Short mmCIF file of C-alpha atoms in Angstrom, two decimals:
data_model
loop_
_atom_site.label_atom_id
_atom_site.label_comp_id
_atom_site.label_asym_id
_atom_site.label_seq_id
_atom_site.Cartn_x
_atom_site.Cartn_y
_atom_site.Cartn_z
CA MET A 1 8.15 19.43 17.21
CA GLU A 2 9.41 17.53 14.19
CA SER A 3 11.14 19.47 11.47
CA PHE A 4 9.74 19.59 7.94
CA ASN A 5 12.44 17.26 6.65
CA ASP A 6 11.96 14.81 9.56
CA GLU A 7 8.25 14.64 8.83
CA LYS A 8 8.89 13.87 5.17
CA LYS A 9 11.54 11.19 5.30
CA SER A 10 12.88 9.65 2.14
CA ILE A 11 11.11 6.61 0.75
CA SER A 12 13.27 6.31 -2.36
CA ASP A 13 15.08 3.31 -3.84
CA GLU A 14 14.07 0.14 -2.01
CA ALA A 15 17.41 -1.43 -2.89
CA VAL A 16 19.16 1.25 -0.83
CA VAL A 17 16.70 0.75 2.03
CA ARG A 18 17.33 -3.01 2.01
CA LYS A 19 21.08 -2.58 1.97
CA HIS A 20 21.15 -0.49 5.12
CA SER A 21 18.31 -2.05 7.09
CA GLY A 22 19.26 -5.71 6.90
CA GLU A 23 17.02 -8.74 7.42
CA HIS A 24 15.13 -9.91 10.48
CA GLU A 25 14.82 -13.55 11.39
CA GLY A 26 11.65 -14.99 9.89
CA VAL A 27 10.83 -11.70 8.22
CA GLY A 28 11.48 -10.56 4.69
CA PRO A 29 13.30 -7.45 3.45
CA THR A 30 12.69 -4.27 5.42
CA ILE A 31 11.10 -1.34 3.61
CA VAL A 32 10.64 2.26 4.73
CA ASP A 33 7.06 3.32 4.13
CA ASN A 34 5.67 6.66 3.03
CA VAL A 35 6.00 8.28 6.45
CA GLY A 36 9.35 6.78 7.34
CA ASP A 37 8.13 3.79 9.36
CA VAL A 38 9.77 0.39 9.04
CA TYR A 39 7.65 -1.96 6.91
CA GLU A 40 8.34 -5.69 6.93
CA VAL A 41 6.75 -8.62 5.11
CA SER A 42 7.41 -12.29 5.74
CA GLU A 43 9.10 -14.04 2.80
CA GLU A 44 6.33 -16.64 2.56
CA ARG A 45 3.93 -13.82 1.63
CA ARG A 46 6.05 -12.82 -1.40
CA THR A 47 4.52 -15.13 -3.99
CA ILE A 48 4.45 -12.86 -7.08
CA GLY A 49 7.37 -12.97 -9.52
CA VAL A 50 7.92 -11.26 -12.88
CA THR A 51 5.72 -13.69 -14.83
CA SER A 52 2.79 -13.43 -12.43
CA ALA A 53 3.15 -9.62 -12.32
CA ILE A 54 3.04 -9.46 -16.13
CA PHE A 55 -0.13 -11.54 -16.19
CA LEU A 56 -1.66 -9.54 -13.34
CA ILE A 57 -1.33 -6.49 -15.59
CA LEU A 58 -2.18 -8.27 -18.84
CA ASN A 59 -5.26 -10.00 -17.42
CA ARG A 60 -6.55 -6.70 -16.04
CA MET A 61 -6.07 -4.91 -19.37
CA VAL A 62 -7.20 -7.64 -21.74
CA GLY A 63 -10.67 -8.41 -20.47
CA THR A 64 -13.42 -7.88 -23.01
CA GLY A 65 -12.54 -4.32 -24.02
CA ILE A 66 -10.73 -5.21 -27.23
CA PHE A 67 -13.50 -7.67 -28.13
CA ALA A 68 -16.46 -5.52 -27.05
CA THR A 69 -15.69 -1.79 -27.38
CA PRO A 70 -14.30 -1.23 -30.93
CA SER A 71 -17.84 -1.11 -32.35
CA SER A 72 -18.94 1.71 -30.00
CA ILE A 73 -15.64 3.55 -30.56
CA PHE A 74 -16.22 3.42 -34.32
CA ALA A 75 -19.86 4.53 -33.94
CA LEU A 76 -18.85 7.50 -31.77
CA SER A 77 -15.92 8.62 -33.94
CA GLY A 78 -17.73 8.07 -37.25
CA SER A 79 -14.76 6.88 -39.30
CA VAL A 80 -12.12 4.18 -39.44
CA GLY A 81 -9.27 6.72 -39.37
CA LEU A 82 -10.46 8.60 -36.28
CA SER A 83 -11.29 5.32 -34.56
CA LEU A 84 -7.72 4.06 -35.01
CA PHE A 85 -6.40 7.45 -33.90
CA MET A 86 -8.44 7.09 -30.70
CA TRP A 87 -6.55 3.86 -29.98
CA VAL A 88 -3.21 5.59 -30.57
CA ALA A 89 -4.21 8.45 -28.23
CA GLY A 90 -5.37 6.00 -25.57
CA THR A 91 -2.09 4.09 -25.85
CA LEU A 92 -0.09 7.28 -25.29
CA ILE A 93 -2.16 8.17 -22.22
CA ALA A 94 -1.75 4.64 -20.85
CA ALA A 95 2.02 4.77 -21.44
CA ALA A 96 2.26 8.09 -19.59
CA GLY A 97 0.16 6.67 -16.77
CA LEU A 98 2.37 3.60 -16.56
CA LEU A 99 5.47 5.76 -16.11
CA VAL A 100 3.78 7.77 -13.36
CA TYR A 101 2.74 4.62 -11.52
CA LEU A 102 6.17 3.04 -12.04
CA GLU A 103 7.78 6.03 -10.33
CA PHE A 104 5.40 5.93 -7.37
CA GLY A 105 5.42 2.12 -7.18
CA THR A 106 9.19 1.76 -7.13
CA ALA A 107 9.39 4.53 -4.52
CA ILE A 108 6.66 3.11 -2.27
CA PRO A 109 6.65 -0.68 -2.85
CA ARG A 110 3.65 -1.52 -0.68
CA ASN A 111 0.18 -2.96 -1.17
CA GLY A 112 -2.50 -0.37 -1.85
CA GLY A 113 -1.41 1.40 -5.05
CA GLU A 114 -2.55 5.00 -5.41
CA LYS A 115 -3.88 5.08 -1.85
CA ASN A 116 -0.28 5.30 -0.63
CA TYR A 117 0.67 7.89 -3.23
CA LEU A 118 -2.24 10.21 -2.45
CA GLU A 119 -1.60 9.95 1.29
CA PHE A 120 2.07 10.73 0.81
CA VAL A 121 1.43 13.98 -1.10
CA TYR A 122 -1.94 15.25 0.18
CA ARG A 123 -1.46 15.58 3.94
CA LYS A 124 -3.83 18.47 4.70
CA PRO A 125 -6.59 18.32 5.75
CA ARG A 126 -5.31 15.35 7.74
CA PHE A 127 -6.47 11.98 6.41
CA LEU A 128 -8.87 13.52 3.85
CA ALA A 129 -7.08 11.72 1.00
CA THR A 130 -7.56 8.44 2.88
CA GLY A 131 -11.28 9.09 3.36
CA LEU A 132 -11.93 10.06 -0.27
CA TYR A 133 -10.03 7.06 -1.56
CA THR A 134 -11.93 4.78 0.82
CA GLY A 135 -15.23 5.73 -0.81
CA TYR A 136 -13.72 5.21 -4.26
CA VAL A 137 -12.51 1.70 -3.36
CA LEU A 138 -15.49 0.44 -1.39
CA LEU A 139 -18.32 1.64 -3.64
CA LEU A 140 -17.02 0.70 -7.10
CA GLY A 141 -17.62 -2.85 -8.35
CA TRP A 142 -14.86 -3.10 -10.93
CA ALA A 143 -15.41 -6.81 -11.53
CA GLY A 144 -19.08 -6.36 -12.36
CA SER A 145 -18.75 -5.16 -15.96
CA ASN A 146 -16.75 -8.08 -17.33
CA SER A 147 -18.90 -10.52 -15.37
CA VAL A 148 -21.89 -9.17 -17.32
CA VAL A 149 -20.03 -9.59 -20.63
CA PHE A 150 -18.98 -13.12 -19.60
CA GLY A 151 -22.66 -13.96 -19.33
CA GLU A 152 -23.48 -12.46 -22.73
CA TYR A 153 -20.74 -14.37 -24.57
CA ILE A 154 -21.46 -17.71 -22.86
CA LEU A 155 -25.15 -17.45 -23.74
CA THR A 156 -24.33 -16.42 -27.32
CA ALA A 157 -22.07 -19.46 -27.67
CA ALA A 158 -24.87 -21.68 -26.34
CA ARG A 159 -27.33 -20.11 -28.83
CA VAL A 160 -29.52 -18.96 -25.95
CA GLU A 161 -31.36 -15.67 -26.31
CA VAL A 162 -29.71 -13.12 -24.02
CA ASN A 163 -31.95 -11.26 -21.60
CA ARG A 164 -31.44 -9.27 -18.44
CA PHE A 165 -31.98 -12.21 -16.12
CA ASN A 166 -29.99 -15.05 -17.68
CA GLN A 167 -27.10 -12.72 -18.53
CA ARG A 168 -26.80 -11.59 -14.94
CA ALA A 169 -27.31 -15.08 -13.57
CA VAL A 170 -24.28 -16.32 -15.51
CA GLY A 171 -22.38 -13.18 -14.52
CA ILE A 172 -23.10 -13.89 -10.86
CA ALA A 173 -21.69 -17.40 -11.28
CA CYS A 174 -18.58 -15.89 -12.90
CA ILE A 175 -17.74 -13.39 -10.17
CA THR A 176 -18.66 -15.80 -7.37
CA SER A 177 -16.30 -18.48 -8.66
CA ALA A 178 -13.50 -15.89 -9.05
CA PHE A 179 -14.07 -14.73 -5.47
CA LEU A 180 -13.96 -18.28 -4.10
CA ILE A 181 -10.87 -19.28 -6.09
CA HIS A 182 -8.81 -16.33 -4.83
CA GLY A 183 -10.27 -16.56 -1.34
CA LEU A 184 -9.72 -20.29 -0.85
CA ALA A 185 -6.73 -21.18 -3.05
CA LEU A 186 -4.43 -18.19 -3.64
CA LYS A 187 -1.64 -19.98 -5.53
CA TRP A 188 -4.07 -21.85 -7.77
CA GLY A 189 -5.81 -18.54 -8.50
CA LEU A 190 -2.52 -17.05 -9.69
CA ARG A 191 -1.82 -20.11 -11.83
CA LEU A 192 -5.27 -19.91 -13.39
CA GLN A 193 -4.73 -16.19 -14.11
CA ASN A 194 -1.46 -16.97 -15.87
CA PHE A 195 -3.08 -19.72 -17.94
CA LEU A 196 -5.96 -17.47 -19.01
CA GLY A 197 -3.45 -14.72 -19.83
CA VAL A 198 -1.70 -17.05 -22.27
CA LEU A 199 -5.10 -17.99 -23.73
CA LYS A 200 -5.91 -14.31 -24.32
CA LEU A 201 -2.67 -13.82 -26.21
CA ILE A 202 -3.48 -16.83 -28.40
CA ILE A 203 -6.98 -15.46 -29.16
CA LEU A 204 -5.61 -12.06 -30.17
CA ILE A 205 -2.93 -13.64 -32.35
CA ILE A 206 -5.59 -15.74 -34.11
CA ILE A 207 -7.66 -12.58 -34.74
CA ILE A 208 -4.61 -10.78 -36.12
CA ILE A 209 -3.74 -13.68 -38.45
CA GLY A 210 -7.37 -13.76 -39.59
CA GLY A 211 -7.15 -10.02 -40.24
CA PHE A 212 -4.19 -10.46 -42.57
CA ALA A 213 -6.17 -13.17 -44.38
CA ALA A 214 -9.13 -10.80 -44.69
CA LEU A 215 -6.89 -8.08 -46.12
CA GLY A 216 -5.97 -10.60 -48.80
CA GLY A 217 -9.66 -11.06 -49.65
CA HIS A 218 -10.30 -14.30 -47.72
CA VAL A 219 -13.66 -13.46 -46.15
CA LYS A 220 -16.97 -15.34 -46.28
CA LEU A 221 -18.81 -12.31 -47.67
CA ASP A 222 -20.08 -11.36 -51.11
CA HIS A 223 -17.92 -8.24 -51.13
CA LYS A 224 -14.70 -7.31 -49.34
CA PRO A 225 -15.44 -4.53 -46.78
CA ASN A 226 -12.79 -2.07 -48.10
CA ASN A 227 -13.05 -0.04 -44.89
CA PHE A 228 -9.62 1.52 -45.36
CA SER A 229 -10.66 3.38 -48.54
CA HIS A 230 -11.42 6.99 -47.55
CA ALA A 231 -10.54 6.14 -43.97
CA PHE A 232 -11.69 9.47 -42.48
CA GLU A 233 -15.00 9.62 -44.35
CA GLY A 234 -17.87 10.15 -41.89
CA THR A 235 -15.77 11.62 -39.07
CA THR A 236 -18.13 13.26 -36.57
CA GLY A 237 -15.74 15.62 -34.76
CA SER A 238 -18.18 15.81 -31.84
CA ALA A 239 -16.48 16.65 -28.53
CA TYR A 240 -18.88 14.34 -26.70
CA GLY A 241 -18.33 11.52 -29.19
CA VAL A 242 -14.54 11.86 -29.08
CA VAL A 243 -14.28 11.87 -25.30
CA THR A 244 -16.70 8.96 -24.93
CA ALA A 245 -14.77 6.98 -27.54
CA LEU A 246 -11.54 7.80 -25.71
CA TYR A 247 -13.10 6.59 -22.48
CA ASN A 248 -13.85 3.25 -24.12
CA VAL A 249 -10.24 2.97 -25.32
CA ILE A 250 -8.90 3.83 -21.88
CA TRP A 251 -11.26 1.26 -20.38
CA SER A 252 -9.47 -1.33 -22.52
CA TYR A 253 -6.14 -0.18 -21.02
CA ILE A 254 -7.24 -0.04 -17.38
CA GLY A 255 -4.87 -2.29 -15.52
CA TYR A 256 -1.39 -1.00 -16.34
CA SER A 257 -1.09 -0.19 -12.62
CA ASN A 258 -2.52 -3.50 -11.41
CA ALA A 259 0.78 -4.89 -10.08
CA ASN A 260 1.12 -1.79 -7.84
CA TYR A 261 -1.67 -3.06 -5.60
CA ALA A 262 0.28 -6.14 -4.46
CA LEU A 263 3.91 -4.96 -4.29
CA ALA A 264 4.27 -6.12 -0.69
CA GLU A 265 3.56 -9.64 -1.97
CA THR A 266 6.03 -9.31 -4.85
CA ARG A 267 9.54 -10.72 -4.88
CA ASN A 268 12.10 -7.93 -5.47
CA PRO A 269 9.24 -5.49 -6.18
CA VAL A 270 11.29 -2.67 -7.73
CA ARG A 271 12.98 -4.87 -10.32
CA THR A 272 9.78 -6.84 -10.97
CA LEU A 273 7.72 -3.70 -11.57
CA LYS A 274 10.37 -2.22 -13.88
CA LEU A 275 10.21 -5.33 -16.06
CA ALA A 276 6.55 -6.33 -15.86
CA GLY A 277 4.92 -2.95 -16.52
CA PRO A 278 6.59 -1.98 -19.82
CA LEU A 279 6.56 -5.56 -21.16
CA ALA A 280 2.85 -6.03 -20.50
CA LEU A 281 1.75 -2.63 -21.82
CA GLY A 282 4.00 -2.80 -24.90
CA LEU A 283 2.70 -6.23 -25.85
CA VAL A 284 -0.94 -5.25 -25.33
CA ALA A 285 -0.59 -2.00 -27.29
CA VAL A 286 0.75 -3.80 -30.38
CA LEU A 287 -1.89 -6.52 -30.19
CA TYR A 288 -4.72 -3.99 -29.74
CA MET A 289 -3.80 -1.99 -32.82
CA LEU A 290 -3.38 -5.07 -35.01
CA ALA A 291 -6.68 -6.51 -33.74
CA ASN A 292 -8.52 -3.29 -34.66
CA ILE A 293 -7.04 -3.39 -38.15
CA ALA A 294 -8.19 -7.02 -38.40
CA TYR A 295 -11.78 -6.08 -37.45
CA PHE A 296 -11.94 -3.34 -40.09
CA ALA A 297 -10.46 -5.72 -42.67
CA ALA A 298 -13.18 -8.35 -42.17
CA VAL A 299 -16.38 -6.66 -40.95
CA PRO A 300 -18.40 -4.08 -42.95
CA LYS A 301 -19.03 -0.72 -41.30
CA ASP A 302 -22.77 -1.20 -40.78
CA GLU A 303 -22.18 -4.60 -39.22
CA ILE A 304 -19.54 -3.13 -36.88
CA ILE A 305 -22.02 -0.53 -35.64
CA ASN A 306 -24.80 -3.09 -35.15
CA SER A 307 -22.62 -5.80 -33.61
CA GLY A 308 -22.56 -4.15 -30.18
CA ARG A 309 -20.44 -6.14 -27.73
CA ILE A 310 -20.05 -9.19 -29.99
CA LEU A 311 -17.88 -7.61 -32.70
CA ALA A 312 -15.21 -10.30 -32.30
CA ALA A 313 -17.87 -12.94 -32.92
CA SER A 314 -18.90 -11.19 -36.16
CA PHE A 315 -15.26 -11.15 -37.19
CA PHE A 316 -14.85 -14.90 -36.73
CA ARG A 317 -18.10 -15.62 -38.56
CA ASN A 318 -16.99 -13.55 -41.55
CA VAL A 319 -13.49 -15.05 -41.69
CA MET A 320 -13.93 -18.66 -40.50
CA GLY A 321 -17.62 -19.45 -40.41
CA GLU A 322 -20.34 -19.92 -37.77
CA SER A 323 -18.66 -22.79 -35.91
CA ALA A 324 -15.60 -20.58 -35.34
CA GLU A 325 -17.93 -17.82 -34.13
CA ARG A 326 -19.29 -20.06 -31.37
CA ALA A 327 -15.81 -21.16 -30.31
CA LEU A 328 -14.64 -17.55 -30.21
CA CYS A 329 -17.53 -16.63 -27.91
CA VAL A 330 -16.32 -19.24 -25.42
CA PHE A 331 -12.74 -17.95 -25.62
CA VAL A 332 -13.82 -14.33 -25.11
CA ALA A 333 -15.90 -15.42 -22.11
CA LEU A 334 -12.78 -17.06 -20.65
CA SER A 335 -10.89 -13.83 -21.31
CA ALA A 336 -13.54 -11.95 -19.36
CA PHE A 337 -13.20 -14.48 -16.54
CA GLY A 338 -9.44 -13.91 -16.45
CA ASN A 339 -10.08 -10.17 -16.12
CA VAL A 340 -12.53 -10.74 -13.26
CA LEU A 341 -9.93 -12.88 -11.49
CA SER A 342 -7.32 -10.15 -11.86
CA VAL A 343 -9.64 -7.33 -10.77
CA ILE A 344 -10.97 -9.01 -7.66
CA PHE A 345 -7.41 -10.07 -6.71
CA SER A 346 -6.20 -6.46 -6.58
CA GLN A 347 -9.34 -4.81 -5.22
CA GLY A 348 -9.57 -7.30 -2.37
CA ARG A 349 -6.06 -6.33 -1.30
CA ILE A 350 -6.89 -2.62 -1.24
CA VAL A 351 -9.88 -3.30 1.02
CA GLN A 352 -7.64 -5.44 3.22
CA GLU A 353 -5.05 -2.65 3.43
CA LEU A 354 -7.74 -0.20 4.58
CA GLY A 355 -8.71 -2.73 7.24
CA ARG A 356 -5.12 -3.30 8.29
CA GLU A 357 -4.69 0.42 8.86
CA GLY A 358 -7.85 0.75 10.93
CA VAL A 359 -9.62 3.00 8.42
CA LEU A 360 -12.71 0.75 8.20
CA PRO A 361 -15.10 -0.16 11.01
CA TRP A 362 -14.37 -3.65 12.39
CA SER A 363 -10.94 -3.29 10.82
CA SER A 364 -9.56 -6.60 12.17
CA PHE A 365 -12.31 -8.40 10.24
CA TRP A 366 -11.30 -6.78 6.92
CA ALA A 367 -7.58 -7.12 7.63
CA SER A 368 -7.63 -10.84 8.28
CA ASN A 369 -5.87 -13.46 6.14
CA LYS A 370 -7.70 -16.27 7.89
CA PRO A 371 -8.52 -19.04 7.37
CA PHE A 372 -6.84 -19.64 3.98
CA ASN A 373 -3.92 -17.18 4.07
CA ALA A 374 -5.74 -14.88 1.64
CA PRO A 375 -7.74 -11.60 2.04
CA PHE A 376 -11.06 -13.45 1.99
CA THR A 377 -13.06 -10.65 3.62
CA GLY A 378 -11.58 -7.98 1.35
CA LEU A 379 -12.48 -10.09 -1.66
CA PHE A 380 -15.94 -10.58 -0.17
CA GLU A 381 -16.55 -6.82 0.06
CA HIS A 382 -15.72 -6.32 -3.61
CA TRP A 383 -17.91 -9.30 -4.53
CA VAL A 384 -20.89 -7.75 -2.71
CA VAL A 385 -20.51 -4.32 -4.35
CA SER A 386 -20.01 -5.87 -7.80
CA MET A 387 -23.17 -7.92 -7.32
CA VAL A 388 -25.17 -4.79 -6.49
CA ILE A 389 -23.78 -2.91 -9.50
CA MET A 390 -24.54 -5.85 -11.79
CA LEU A 391 -28.14 -6.19 -10.62
CA ALA A 392 -29.18 -2.57 -10.09
CA PRO A 393 -28.97 -0.81 -13.51
CA PRO A 394 -31.92 -1.04 -15.91
CA PRO A 395 -31.71 -3.35 -18.94
CA GLY A 396 -30.15 -2.00 -22.13
CA ASP A 397 -27.91 0.67 -20.65
CA ALA A 398 -26.48 -1.48 -17.86
CA TYR A 399 -23.10 -2.31 -19.38
CA ASN A 400 -22.31 1.21 -20.61
CA LEU A 401 -23.37 2.74 -17.30
CA ILE A 402 -21.21 0.30 -15.31
CA LEU A 403 -18.24 0.89 -17.63
CA ASN A 404 -18.48 4.67 -17.44
CA VAL A 405 -19.21 4.84 -13.71
CA ILE A 406 -15.98 2.92 -13.15
CA SER A 407 -13.92 4.83 -15.71
CA TYR A 408 -14.93 8.34 -14.70
CA PRO A 409 -13.73 8.34 -11.05
CA LEU A 410 -10.48 6.75 -12.23
CA ALA A 411 -9.81 9.85 -14.37
CA VAL A 412 -10.33 12.03 -11.30
CA ILE A 413 -8.01 9.87 -9.17
CA ASN A 414 -5.36 9.78 -11.90
CA ALA A 415 -5.49 13.56 -12.22
CA PHE A 416 -4.74 13.91 -8.50
CA VAL A 417 -2.00 11.26 -8.65
CA ALA A 418 -0.32 13.10 -11.55
CA ALA A 419 -0.75 16.48 -9.84
CA GLY A 420 0.87 15.00 -6.73
CA LEU A 421 3.89 13.85 -8.71
CA ILE A 422 4.21 17.29 -10.32
CA TYR A 423 4.22 18.78 -6.82
CA LEU A 424 6.96 16.36 -5.77
CA TYR A 425 9.07 17.41 -8.76
CA LEU A 426 8.72 21.03 -7.73
CA ASN A 427 9.62 20.17 -4.11
CA ARG A 428 12.07 17.33 -4.71
CA THR A 429 14.62 18.46 -2.10
CA ALA A 430 12.08 18.93 0.68
CA TYR A 431 10.69 15.44 0.13
CA ASP A 432 14.08 13.91 -0.72
CA TRP A 433 12.33 12.44 -3.74
CA HIS A 434 14.80 10.33 -5.76
CA PRO A 435 12.99 7.13 -6.83
CA PRO A 436 14.51 4.43 -9.08
CA ILE A 437 12.35 5.51 -12.06
CA ASN A 438 11.70 9.07 -13.22
CA ALA A 439 8.56 9.59 -15.29
CA THR A 440 9.81 13.13 -16.10
CA LEU A 441 7.83 16.36 -15.72
CA PRO A 442 6.59 16.62 -19.37
CA VAL A 443 5.15 13.08 -19.30
CA THR A 444 3.49 13.69 -15.95
CA VAL A 445 1.99 16.99 -17.12
CA PHE A 446 0.65 15.24 -20.24
CA PHE A 447 -0.96 12.53 -18.08
CA PHE A 448 -2.41 15.18 -15.77
CA LEU A 449 -3.92 17.27 -18.59
CA SER A 450 -5.29 14.15 -20.31
CA ASN A 451 -7.17 13.15 -17.17
CA VAL A 452 -8.41 16.69 -16.52
CA TYR A 453 -9.86 16.64 -20.03
CA LEU A 454 -11.44 13.24 -19.41
CA ALA A 455 -12.97 14.55 -16.17
CA VAL A 456 -14.40 17.77 -17.65
CA ALA A 457 -15.39 16.90 -21.24
CA PRO A 458 -18.19 14.41 -20.40
CA PHE A 459 -20.26 17.31 -19.04
CA VAL A 460 -20.40 18.84 -22.54
CA PRO A 461 -23.79 17.78 -23.98
CA PRO A 462 -23.90 15.68 -27.16
CA GLU A 463 -24.68 17.64 -30.32
CA THR A 464 -27.42 15.20 -31.38
CA PRO A 465 -29.55 12.73 -29.37
CA ASP A 466 -28.12 9.73 -31.23
CA GLN A 467 -24.64 10.54 -29.86
CA ASN A 468 -25.79 9.85 -26.30
CA VAL A 469 -24.09 6.65 -25.18
CA TYR A 470 -27.29 5.74 -23.30
CA LYS A 471 -30.69 4.96 -24.76
CA SER A 472 -32.83 6.01 -21.80
CA LEU A 473 -30.47 7.66 -19.30
CA PRO A 474 -29.05 11.23 -19.13
CA TYR A 475 -25.63 11.56 -20.78
CA TRP A 476 -24.09 12.99 -17.59
CA LEU A 477 -25.38 10.34 -15.19
CA HIS A 478 -22.12 8.40 -14.83
CA CYS A 479 -20.23 11.61 -14.04
CA VAL A 480 -22.61 12.53 -11.23
CA ILE A 481 -22.56 9.00 -9.81
CA GLY A 482 -18.75 8.89 -10.01
CA LEU A 483 -18.33 12.22 -8.21
CA GLY A 484 -20.96 11.13 -5.69
CA ILE A 485 -18.94 8.02 -4.91
CA ILE A 486 -15.83 10.10 -4.21
CA ALA A 487 -17.92 12.60 -2.20
CA ALA A 488 -19.28 9.72 -0.11
CA GLY A 489 -15.70 9.06 0.93
CA GLY A 490 -15.48 12.71 2.01
CA VAL A 491 -18.58 12.28 4.17
CA TYR A 492 -17.02 9.19 5.73
CA TRP A 493 -13.83 11.20 6.46
CA LEU A 494 -15.91 13.95 8.09
CA VAL A 495 -17.51 11.43 10.44
CA TRP A 496 -14.47 9.20 11.05
CA ALA A 497 -11.71 11.82 11.31
CA ILE A 498 -13.51 14.98 12.50
CA ILE A 499 -16.89 14.44 14.20
CA LEU A 500 -16.28 11.21 16.12
CA PRO A 501 -12.86 12.33 17.49
CA LYS A 502 -14.47 15.56 18.77
CA LEU A 503 -17.36 13.71 20.37
CA GLY A 504 -15.07 11.04 21.81
CA ARG A 505 -12.38 13.55 22.90
CA TYR A 506 -9.56 11.74 21.10
CA ARG A 507 -7.31 12.33 18.12
CA LEU A 508 -6.32 9.96 15.34
CA GLU A 509 -2.65 9.09 14.96
CA ARG A 510 -0.79 6.68 12.70
CA ARG A 511 1.53 4.24 14.42
CA ALA A 512 3.63 1.38 13.12
CA GLU A 513 3.13 -2.12 14.54
CA MET A 514 3.94 -5.72 13.64
CA GLY A 515 1.00 -8.06 13.08
CA ASP A 516 0.90 -11.75 13.91
CA ASP A 517 0.59 -12.47 10.16
CA GLY A 518 4.21 -11.46 9.49
CA TRP A 519 3.33 -8.00 8.17
CA SER A 520 4.06 -4.68 9.80
CA ARG A 521 1.45 -2.02 9.33
CA THR A 522 0.85 1.69 9.81
CA ARG A 523 -2.31 1.80 11.86
CA PHE A 524 -4.72 4.56 12.82
CA VAL A 525 -5.15 4.55 16.61
CA ARG A 526 -7.28 6.67 18.95
CA VAL A 527 -5.24 8.71 21.41
CA PRO A 528 -7.05 10.54 24.25
CA LYS A 529 -6.57 14.30 23.98
CA ASP A 530 -5.10 14.58 27.47
CA GLU A 531 -2.12 12.35 26.51
#
């Protein structure tokens, strides 16, 4: 029987692993995975450098959140001061989360992100963490929300009245084109992501410059808004309003861990992640705060509340006129498209990793890189789920429901990731846990408590009906759906890892093997019980 320390081999600094393991002909650097198996990737698969990693993160974070959510954040918080404070709080939570994911990512530089981290820490019941995470990955259509907003902004720019059908029709075209670009032309997809990332930075800089002009009184309004006078006037203080506003801020920061999902395809992943993560998050945090100040400088409070998801368009109309408003709508739509490209890129790789390990039925189908050397089938799965999520919700509440259904399970997952890292700190010697980056215990505890709060607070009912983020749906619906999605993964685990092995008289084991695609993998195999 293996000893405790043998079972939990070190997976620390990849640079040390490389130094002692050497190179294999035709194969890239050797990595030790989270159970001590040798993990190899062909060099031709490592296509992501520092620049692409930065834009993977930046494109995931800067979608439409900064253009679409400030109005709802202001409405929920009730005042300019509390609204800006919500952005500061969200930035601190995102920074703590980045450090946690940097520590795990530099310790386990593989594709799959938090799937690997949860499996490494939560080993009993066997494979339960894998099953729960499988439901979370397969049933959430992350790319759906910004595809919907892409449709709204394109139609607004075209001066076409937005309705449920044309908005979703354009959104379908958006996500389908993103799926085909990444599935058929991987390198061109990365180049397009980088280009759209630069475009997003330009848009935000223009908004910030316009905000400074508005502060100087250069607005096309009869009266300057003066929103910064009595900044905390109107503060609601509602627990429901605060947590929902914070959710919207965090939604705008989702993506700081995006490079973690493709570390096996990253050149020198430890160094790249150390550089790309802090640079991307730091730049986005500064731009977000300045953009919010710009909105409040140029748009009156009542117009902010009534602008919905086209606040940025109202800003451009007030500062530069109606022609600038139409141009801005096109630019924001392109920003949303860049986010969809980034989301489907990472989610497709998680689905592929589940296929490569044999977790999914017909795993070879999901694991394949054929015929275009890209995870076409993994991308396809996320495209299908995103389509369903885009088309299923009723009109009116669709966007908010999609946003919150995606955000809520992420808080639960992040709480378990942070709790796992706390456990590793308390058992550092047993796990030989000495990664290149140390998030520190206080930061990890802060991230854990923040996500516990985000997971529990939404069940507190709103104090008044007008605080409900939905017009016709129960305030708790997204929480129940989110927990149901995770629970569905538990049901899958019960069937896949418990019931079927008993009926088939076999046990599941994980074994390392080298695939014909130049990647080694840790694969679940069925072993007869009499062996």
